[in-house]
Structures are given as C-alpha cells and as structure tokens.
C-alpha cells in the first residue's frame, strides 16, 4: 500500500509512521505534504528519503477549494492508497474528503467522541477528567467524527497542565498511529486499544 501523509508542523507523528513502514510492513510512505513550506517535518521527511510537497494555504485564504485543488496535485501524482493526516491543521472540505472516503485517517489528541476540535487537553483538565488520550479515526466530512479505529488512554495526574498532559498523550499517539496504520493497511478493521 502507498501512504501519503499530510502535516502542518514538526511532524512527530509522521516520523513515527514513516519509521514504522519498513521490512514486512504492507505499506510504504510515498509522499509527505504540508500546507506550510516552513513545516519542520518536511526536512525530516526528506532526510528519511520520502518525497515532499508544500502548498502554502495563505494565498488561498478565501478559497478553500482552490487551496485543495493545488494540494491534490502532488497527492494524486503520488497515487496513494491511504492518506494519513498527522498534525494537519487545515479543515478539509467534504469534496476533498469524499475523494478518499474510507481510506483517510487522522489522529486526534482526545478520547473521541469527547472534545472534537481544538484545545482538547485544556478542556479535559477543565472538566476534571481523570483520564485522557488520543484517537485514530477515519476522516469523514464532519470534523473529528468518523469511525474510530484505535484509542490509547493516559491518566491525568494532579498538577497537570495542558502541556504536561499533551506530552503524555503524544507518547501514546506515537504508539497508536503506527499500530492502526499497519492493521488498516492489512485490511484489518477491529478497534485497537492501547
Ligand atoms: C499532536 O497533538 C496531534 O495529536 C495533533 O497535532 C499535534 C502535533 O502533531 N494532530 P505532530 O507532532 O505534528 O505529529
């Protein structure tokens, strides 16, 4: 299977995904693309030998569909079977999402369906949750709402800040996403719980 990964920043999840696709793994990374040419993950992907592309979304501030038409060019050229969003911070239109229906994954830093959207750790702390975590789900036109493929849980510790909780969750993201991608690429669809 050919996997394209979309990032917006440092790409720590992308790095773990690329590093996992070796040996007898049924998938290989064929592209890392970003909406920001300055995304640190692009250089790391290039160093790992993965082709990269950057489409700055800012010139298309008013026209999301025009940005996506540009973003689609390198993606379609790479002929991916699976698209992984990994720290990708642009909302995609239903038109884009439907092109990859059933084969686009995203990692979200909360135990969905709790806390879709942003500032998930701050919201979990403010709610007094004793547990937090991350979710890998199939991407559907509704933000952070598709079928859940895997989840990992962490305890909330007293004195946690959004930053300390985010760091604890990120460690689990780096375990969960590669595990879910490998199963997904092999056609397995059971829920993975770490
Ligand atoms: C992570 O919290 C991830 O859950 C969210 O974006 C953040 C940064 O991800 N999707 P990465 O380090 O760029 O992979």
Short mmCIF file of N, CA and C and ligand atoms in Angstrom, two decimals, residues 7-14 86-89 106-109 121 170 173-174, ligand 1:
data_model
loop_
_atom_site.label_atom_id
_atom_site.label_comp_id
_atom_site.label_asym_id
_atom_site.label_seq_id
_atom_site.Cartn_x
_atom_site.Cartn_y
_atom_site.Cartn_z
N UNK A 7 0.99 16.99 6.87
CA UNK A 7 1.41 17.61 8.13
C UNK A 7 1.28 19.13 8.05
N UNK A 8 1.39 19.76 9.22
CA UNK A 8 1.43 21.23 9.23
C UNK A 8 2.61 21.77 10.03
N UNK A 9 3.23 20.88 10.84
CA UNK A 9 4.27 21.37 11.76
C UNK A 9 5.45 20.43 11.85
N UNK A 10 5.83 20.13 13.10
CA UNK A 10 7.03 19.32 13.34
C UNK A 10 6.93 17.90 12.82
N UNK A 11 5.70 17.38 12.73
CA UNK A 11 5.52 16.06 12.15
C UNK A 11 6.02 14.90 12.99
N UNK A 12 5.92 15.00 14.30
CA UNK A 12 6.42 13.88 15.12
C UNK A 12 5.63 12.61 14.83
N UNK A 13 4.32 12.73 14.59
CA UNK A 13 3.55 11.53 14.25
C UNK A 13 3.95 10.99 12.87
N UNK A 14 4.20 11.89 11.94
CA UNK A 14 4.63 11.47 10.59
C UNK A 14 5.92 10.69 10.68
N UNK A 86 -1.60 13.94 9.95
CA UNK A 86 -0.78 13.82 11.16
C UNK A 86 -0.35 15.21 11.60
N UNK A 87 -1.12 15.80 12.50
CA UNK A 87 -0.83 17.17 12.89
C UNK A 87 -1.14 18.11 11.75
N UNK A 88 -2.09 17.74 10.90
CA UNK A 88 -2.51 18.60 9.78
C UNK A 88 -3.60 19.51 10.30
N UNK A 89 -3.37 20.83 10.18
CA UNK A 89 -4.25 21.76 10.90
C UNK A 89 -5.19 22.55 10.00
N UNK A 106 -6.93 10.03 10.56
CA UNK A 106 -6.46 11.20 11.30
C UNK A 106 -6.22 10.79 12.74
N UNK A 107 -5.23 11.46 13.36
CA UNK A 107 -5.03 11.26 14.78
C UNK A 107 -5.47 12.53 15.50
N UNK A 108 -6.26 12.32 16.56
CA UNK A 108 -6.81 13.46 17.29
C UNK A 108 -6.46 13.28 18.77
N UNK A 109 -5.99 14.34 19.42
CA UNK A 109 -5.50 14.21 20.80
C UNK A 109 -6.60 14.29 21.86
N UNK A 121 -6.70 19.18 25.49
CA UNK A 121 -6.15 18.88 26.82
C UNK A 121 -6.64 19.89 27.85
N UNK A 170 1.05 12.52 23.64
CA UNK A 170 1.83 12.42 22.39
C UNK A 170 2.64 11.12 22.35
N UNK A 173 0.28 8.68 21.13
CA UNK A 173 -0.02 8.88 19.71
C UNK A 173 1.02 8.17 18.85
N UNK A 174 2.25 8.28 19.28
CA UNK A 174 3.37 7.70 18.52
C UNK A 174 3.35 6.18 18.54
C1 LIG B 1 -0.46 16.34 18.08
O1 LIG B 1 -1.03 16.68 19.32
C2 LIG B 1 -1.51 15.59 17.29
O2 LIG B 1 -2.42 14.91 18.10
C3 LIG B 1 -2.23 16.69 16.58
O3 LIG B 1 -1.22 17.61 16.20
C4 LIG B 1 -0.22 17.61 17.26
C5 LIG B 1 1.16 17.70 16.68
O4 LIG B 1 1.36 16.56 15.90
N1 LIG B 1 -2.96 16.14 15.47
P1 LIG B 1 2.80 16.32 15.15
O5 LIG B 1 3.87 16.38 16.21
O6 LIG B 1 2.97 17.45 14.14
O7 LIG B 1 2.67 14.96 14.54
#
